[in-house]
Coordinates of C-alpha atoms in Angstrom, one line a residue:
X200 CA -160.2 130.6 -32.5
X201 CA -163.7 129.1 -32.1
X202 CA -165.7 129.6 -29.0
X203 CA -165.5 125.9 -28.2
X204 CA -161.7 125.9 -28.4
X205 CA -161.6 129.1 -26.2
X206 CA -163.7 127.4 -23.6
X207 CA -161.4 124.3 -23.6
X208 CA -158.3 126.4 -23.2
X209 CA -159.8 128.3 -20.3
X210 CA -160.7 125.0 -18.6
X211 CA -157.2 123.6 -19.1
X212 CA -155.6 126.8 -17.8
X213 CA -157.8 126.7 -14.7
X214 CA -157.0 123.1 -14.1
X215 CA -153.3 123.8 -14.4
X216 CA -153.6 126.8 -12.1
X217 CA -155.5 124.7 -9.5
X218 CA -152.9 122.0 -9.8
X219 CA -150.1 124.4 -9.2
X220 CA -151.9 125.8 -6.2
X221 CA -152.2 122.4 -4.7
X222 CA -148.5 121.7 -5.3
X223 CA -147.5 124.7 -3.1
X224 CA -146.9 123.5 0.4
X225 CA -149.3 125.0 2.9
X226 CA -146.3 125.6 5.1
X227 CA -145.5 128.6 2.8
X228 CA -148.2 130.6 4.5
X229 CA -145.7 131.0 7.3
X230 CA -143.2 132.6 5.0
X231 CA -145.0 136.0 5.1
X232 CA -144.0 136.4 8.7
X233 CA -140.4 135.3 8.1
X234 CA -140.0 137.3 5.0
X235 CA -142.0 140.5 5.7
X236 CA -141.7 140.9 9.5
X237 CA -138.3 139.3 10.2
X238 CA -136.7 140.1 6.8
X239 CA -135.2 136.6 6.1
X240 CA -134.2 136.0 2.5
X241 CA -135.9 133.3 0.4
X242 CA -132.9 131.0 0.8
X243 CA -133.0 131.4 4.6
X244 CA -136.7 130.6 4.6
X245 CA -136.0 127.4 2.6
X246 CA -133.3 126.5 5.1
X247 CA -135.9 126.8 7.9
X248 CA -138.3 124.6 6.0
X249 CA -135.7 121.9 5.6
X250 CA -134.9 121.8 9.3
X251 CA -131.8 124.0 9.4
X252 CA -131.2 126.6 12.1
X253 CA -131.4 130.2 10.9
X254 CA -130.3 133.0 13.3
X255 CA -130.1 136.7 12.5
X256 CA -129.9 140.1 14.1
X257 CA -132.7 142.6 13.8
X258 CA -132.8 146.4 14.1
X259 CA -132.8 147.6 17.7
X260 CA -133.4 151.0 19.3
X261 CA -130.6 153.6 19.6
X262 CA -127.8 151.1 18.9
X263 CA -128.0 149.9 22.5
X264 CA -130.8 147.4 22.0
X265 CA -129.7 144.0 20.8
X266 CA -132.5 142.1 19.0
X267 CA -131.9 138.5 17.9
X268 CA -134.2 136.0 16.1
X269 CA -133.9 132.3 15.4
X270 CA -136.0 129.8 13.6
X271 CA -135.9 126.0 13.1
X272 CA -138.3 123.2 12.1
X273 CA -138.3 120.3 14.7
X274 CA -139.7 116.9 14.0
X275 CA -141.8 116.9 17.2
X276 CA -145.4 117.7 17.8
X277 CA -146.3 121.2 19.1
X278 CA -147.4 119.8 22.4
X279 CA -144.1 118.1 22.8
X280 CA -142.2 121.3 22.0
X281 CA -144.3 123.4 24.3
X282 CA -143.9 121.0 27.2
X283 CA -140.1 120.9 26.6
X284 CA -139.8 124.7 26.7
X285 CA -141.1 124.7 30.2
X286 CA -138.7 122.0 31.4
X287 CA -135.5 122.2 33.4
X288 CA -133.5 120.9 30.5
X289 CA -134.7 123.7 28.2
X290 CA -133.8 126.3 30.9
X291 CA -130.2 125.0 30.9
X292 CA -129.8 126.1 27.3
X293 CA -126.8 123.8 26.8
X294 CA -123.3 124.3 28.1
X295 CA -123.7 128.1 28.5
X296 CA -125.7 127.7 31.7
X297 CA -123.4 126.9 34.6
X298 CA -125.9 127.1 37.4
X299 CA -129.7 126.7 37.4
X300 CA -132.5 127.0 40.0
X301 CA -136.2 126.6 39.5
X302 CA -138.1 128.5 42.1
X303 CA -141.2 126.7 43.6
X304 CA -144.2 128.7 44.6
X305 CA -144.8 129.9 47.3
X306 CA -141.2 131.1 47.1
X307 CA -138.7 131.0 49.9
X308 CA -135.1 132.0 50.4
X309 CA -134.2 128.3 50.1
X310 CA -134.7 128.6 46.4
X311 CA -131.3 130.4 46.1
X312 CA -129.4 128.1 48.6
X313 CA -127.4 126.4 45.8
X314 CA -126.3 129.6 44.1
X315 CA -122.5 130.2 44.1
X316 CA -121.1 133.6 43.1
X317 CA -118.7 133.0 40.2
X318 CA -115.1 133.5 41.1
X319 CA -114.6 136.1 38.3
X320 CA -117.3 138.2 40.0
X321 CA -115.7 138.3 43.4
X322 CA -112.9 140.7 42.4
X323 CA -115.5 143.5 41.9
X324 CA -117.2 143.0 45.2
X325 CA -114.6 144.7 47.4
X326 CA -114.6 148.0 45.5
X327 CA -118.3 148.1 44.7
X328 CA -119.8 151.6 45.2
X329 CA -122.8 153.5 43.8
X330 CA -121.8 155.0 40.4
X331 CA -118.8 152.6 40.2
X332 CA -119.3 148.8 40.5
X333 CA -118.3 145.9 38.3
X334 CA -121.6 144.2 39.2
X335 CA -124.8 145.6 37.7
X336 CA -126.9 146.3 40.8
X337 CA -129.4 148.7 42.4
X338 CA -128.3 151.1 45.1
X339 CA -129.7 149.1 48.0
X340 CA -127.9 146.0 46.8
X341 CA -124.6 147.8 46.4
X342 CA -125.0 149.1 50.0
X343 CA -125.4 145.5 51.2
X344 CA -122.1 144.5 49.6
X345 CA -120.3 147.5 51.0
X346 CA -121.5 147.0 54.6
X347 CA -121.7 143.2 54.8
X348 CA -118.6 141.9 52.9
X349 CA -115.2 142.5 54.5
X350 CA -112.7 142.9 51.6
X351 CA -109.8 141.2 53.4
X352 CA -111.7 138.7 55.4
X353 CA -111.0 135.0 54.8
X354 CA -114.8 134.5 54.7
X355 CA -115.1 137.2 51.9
X356 CA -116.3 134.8 49.3
X357 CA -118.9 133.1 51.5
X358 CA -120.1 136.6 52.7
X359 CA -120.4 137.8 49.1
X360 CA -122.4 134.8 48.0
X361 CA -124.8 135.1 50.9
X362 CA -125.3 138.8 50.1
X363 CA -126.1 137.9 46.5
X364 CA -128.6 135.3 47.5
X365 CA -130.3 137.9 49.7
X366 CA -130.3 140.4 46.9
X367 CA -131.9 137.8 44.5
X368 CA -134.5 136.9 47.1
X369 CA -135.5 140.5 47.9
X370 CA -135.6 141.4 44.1
X371 CA -138.0 138.5 43.6
X372 CA -140.2 139.7 46.5
X373 CA -140.3 143.2 45.1
X374 CA -141.4 141.8 41.7
X375 CA -144.0 139.5 43.3
X376 CA -145.5 142.5 45.1
X377 CA -145.4 145.1 42.3
X378 CA -144.3 143.6 39.0
X379 CA -141.6 145.1 36.8
X380 CA -142.4 148.6 38.0
X381 CA -141.2 147.8 41.4
X382 CA -137.7 146.9 40.2
X383 CA -135.1 149.4 41.4
X384 CA -132.9 151.2 38.9
X385 CA -129.3 150.0 38.3
X386 CA -126.8 152.6 39.7
X387 CA -123.5 150.9 39.1
X388 CA -122.7 153.7 36.7
X389 CA -123.2 157.5 36.5
X390 CA -126.6 157.4 35.0
X391 CA -129.3 155.3 36.8
X392 CA -131.2 152.9 34.5
X393 CA -134.6 151.7 35.2
X394 CA -135.6 148.4 33.6
X395 CA -139.2 149.3 34.0
X396 CA -139.0 151.9 31.2
X397 CA -137.9 149.3 28.6
X398 CA -140.4 146.7 29.7
X399 CA -143.3 149.2 29.4
X400 CA -142.1 149.9 25.9
X401 CA -141.6 146.3 24.9
X402 CA -144.9 144.9 26.4
X403 CA -146.8 147.7 24.8
X404 CA -145.6 146.8 21.3
X405 CA -146.3 144.0 18.8
X406 CA -143.1 144.7 16.8
X407 CA -141.5 141.4 15.5
X408 CA -144.3 139.3 17.1
X409 CA -146.1 136.7 14.9
X410 CA -149.4 137.4 16.6
X411 CA -150.8 140.1 18.9
X412 CA -150.5 138.0 22.0
X413 CA -152.6 140.5 23.9
X414 CA -153.5 138.4 26.9
X415 CA -149.8 137.3 27.5
X416 CA -148.5 140.8 27.1
X417 CA -151.2 142.3 29.4
X418 CA -150.6 139.6 32.0
X419 CA -146.8 140.4 32.1
X420 CA -147.6 144.2 32.0
X421 CA -150.0 144.0 34.9
X422 CA -148.3 141.3 37.0
X423 CA -149.2 140.5 39.7
X424 CA -152.6 142.3 39.7
X425 CA -154.0 141.2 36.3
X426 CA -153.5 137.5 35.8
X427 CA -154.8 136.3 32.4
X428 CA -156.7 133.1 32.1
X429 CA -154.6 130.5 30.3
X430 CA -151.3 132.1 31.3
X431 CA -149.0 130.1 33.6
X432 CA -146.2 131.8 35.6
X433 CA -142.9 130.3 36.7
X434 CA -139.6 131.7 38.1
X435 CA -136.1 130.6 37.8
X436 CA -132.5 131.8 38.1
X437 CA -129.3 131.0 36.1
X438 CA -125.6 131.7 35.9
X439 CA -124.9 132.1 32.2
X440 CA -121.4 132.3 30.6
X441 CA -121.3 133.0 26.8
X442 CA -117.5 133.6 26.9
X443 CA -117.4 137.0 28.5
X444 CA -118.3 137.4 32.2
X445 CA -120.5 134.8 34.0
X446 CA -123.8 136.5 34.7
X447 CA -126.4 135.8 37.3
X448 CA -130.0 136.2 36.0
X449 CA -133.3 136.0 37.7
X450 CA -136.3 135.6 35.4
X451 CA -140.1 135.3 35.2
X452 CA -141.4 132.8 32.6
X453 CA -145.0 133.1 31.4
X454 CA -146.5 130.5 29.2
X455 CA -149.7 131.0 27.1
X456 CA -151.8 128.4 25.3
X457 CA -155.3 128.1 23.9
X458 CA -157.4 131.3 23.8
X459 CA -154.7 133.2 25.8
X460 CA -152.6 133.2 22.6
X461 CA -154.9 135.8 20.8
X462 CA -153.8 134.4 17.4
X463 CA -156.5 134.9 14.7
X464 CA -154.6 132.7 12.3
X465 CA -154.6 129.7 14.6
X466 CA -151.0 128.9 13.7
X467 CA -149.6 129.3 17.3
X468 CA -149.8 126.3 19.5
X469 CA -148.1 128.1 22.4
X470 CA -145.9 131.1 23.4
X471 CA -143.4 131.4 26.2
X472 CA -142.1 134.8 27.5
X473 CA -139.2 135.2 29.9
X474 CA -138.7 138.6 31.5
X475 CA -135.4 139.3 33.3
X476 CA -135.8 140.7 36.8
X477 CA -132.1 141.0 37.6
X478 CA -128.8 140.5 35.9
X479 CA -125.3 141.2 37.2
X480 CA -123.7 142.1 33.9
X481 CA -124.4 143.5 30.4
X482 CA -128.2 143.7 29.8
X483 CA -130.4 145.9 32.1
X484 CA -133.5 144.5 30.6
X485 CA -134.2 141.3 28.5
X486 CA -137.5 140.0 27.2
X487 CA -137.3 136.6 25.4
X488 CA -140.0 135.0 23.4
X489 CA -140.5 131.4 22.2
X490 CA -143.2 130.8 19.6
X491 CA -144.4 127.3 19.0
X492 CA -145.9 127.3 15.4
X493 CA -147.9 124.4 13.9
X494 CA -146.6 122.9 10.7
X495 CA -149.7 122.9 8.5
X496 CA -148.4 120.1 6.4
X497 CA -147.3 117.7 9.2
X498 CA -149.0 117.6 12.6
X499 CA -146.0 115.7 14.0
X500 CA -143.6 118.7 13.2
X501 CA -143.2 122.2 14.7
X502 CA -141.6 125.4 13.7
X503 CA -139.9 127.0 16.7
X504 CA -139.2 130.8 16.6
X505 CA -137.1 132.6 19.3
X506 CA -137.0 136.3 19.7
X507 CA -134.9 138.2 22.3
X508 CA -134.8 141.9 22.9
X509 CA -132.1 143.2 25.3
X510 CA -131.0 146.7 26.4
X511 CA -127.4 147.4 27.2
X512 CA -126.4 150.9 28.1
X513 CA -122.7 150.0 27.6
X514 CA -123.2 149.9 23.9
X515 CA -123.6 153.6 23.5
X516 CA -120.8 156.1 22.9
X517 CA -117.4 155.5 21.3
X518 CA -116.3 152.6 23.5
X519 CA -119.8 151.1 23.2
X520 CA -119.6 151.0 19.4
X521 CA -116.4 149.1 19.6
X522 CA -118.0 146.6 22.0
X523 CA -121.3 146.4 20.0
X524 CA -120.0 144.1 17.3
X525 CA -118.8 141.6 19.8
X526 CA -122.0 141.6 21.9
X527 CA -124.3 141.4 18.8
X528 CA -122.2 138.6 17.2
X529 CA -122.0 136.5 20.4
X530 CA -125.8 137.1 20.9
X531 CA -126.6 135.8 17.5
X532 CA -124.2 132.8 17.9
X533 CA -125.8 132.1 21.2
X534 CA -129.3 131.9 19.7
X535 CA -128.0 129.7 16.9
X536 CA -126.4 127.3 19.3
X537 CA -129.4 127.2 21.6
X538 CA -131.8 126.4 18.7
X539 CA -129.5 123.7 17.4
X540 CA -129.3 122.2 20.9
X541 CA -133.1 122.3 21.3
X542 CA -133.6 120.6 18.0
X543 CA -131.0 117.9 18.7
X544 CA -132.5 117.3 22.2
X545 CA -136.1 117.0 21.1
X546 CA -135.5 114.9 18.0
X547 CA -133.1 112.6 19.8
X548 CA -135.7 111.5 22.3
X549 CA -137.8 108.4 21.6
X550 CA -141.5 108.4 22.1
X551 CA -142.3 107.7 25.7
X552 CA -139.0 109.2 27.0
X553 CA -140.8 112.3 28.2
X554 CA -143.6 113.1 30.5
X555 CA -144.7 115.9 32.9
X556 CA -143.4 115.8 36.4
X557 CA -143.9 118.6 38.9
X558 CA -145.0 120.9 36.1
X559 CA -141.9 120.3 34.1
X560 CA -140.2 118.0 31.6
X561 CA -139.0 114.6 32.9
X562 CA -136.0 113.1 31.3
X563 CA -134.6 109.7 32.0

């Protein structure tokens, strides 16, 4: 082979190589996170790129931590998706949410005025005692039910609902004063369980996160004493029913954008974290994340990732292992349904149908 021919071949090979590199969608740079960190298969990643919902279960601690992840590509801009995630409609999460209340600041007890204790929860109120209660509650809350609800009174249901409103209000006040460290342990079973221990662990870790999110994690970890610039706080309550027991949940939602994201890659357009302050069933702690990821090939499209980490003491031991499959399966199905609902809702709206109103999404 002559030197001239060799040079020509090298030039041709370089041109072909460059051409193949150009042909690779830039969106594939996102695959490293989905493949390496989350562990999705190549076929699942392709499904995400084509707009299909992919939901999976990840490894959790000690068998009692349920970790779910979901991903989908949405034909909406990152700004639209981030605005939607802070909306009332997004908090409803489809048909699973039976009741919803957004808490205006400064907060007042009126924020819980519309809450109604689900009928299936009333049966456990009469026999509620420390170390034995069908509702998941701290000791001071259990004492309120014991002393302020008359089991045989015709007004029992109304009394129980009022006590629960008071419990929710005082829990919120504790959190606003001292953050998650001020949340009292649950004592509805033999071993007290403090949500603060799990939150300290989760907020100190970047496991499964697509970026460090240092400012957002530190803001939640130090709340209310160390607010981070670029992080916006909201509070809300829901009654959620995924087919087991309807559960009252009180949550703190923190949204980060711009420099507060601490994302060296620049892929994230926003991140939303929801930290559970109180839940009457199942999970003693839950930290949910939404990641709004830019599509590098299409500025009018967005990749939405959802990560939820929940701790359930009831999943330990022999009985817990039997229940674990059902809880994990329904948790994964719930994420899949929520992501599909979010995609349908956003893509079903016409341009101009949305706008910001009172800090949230306005729907016609």
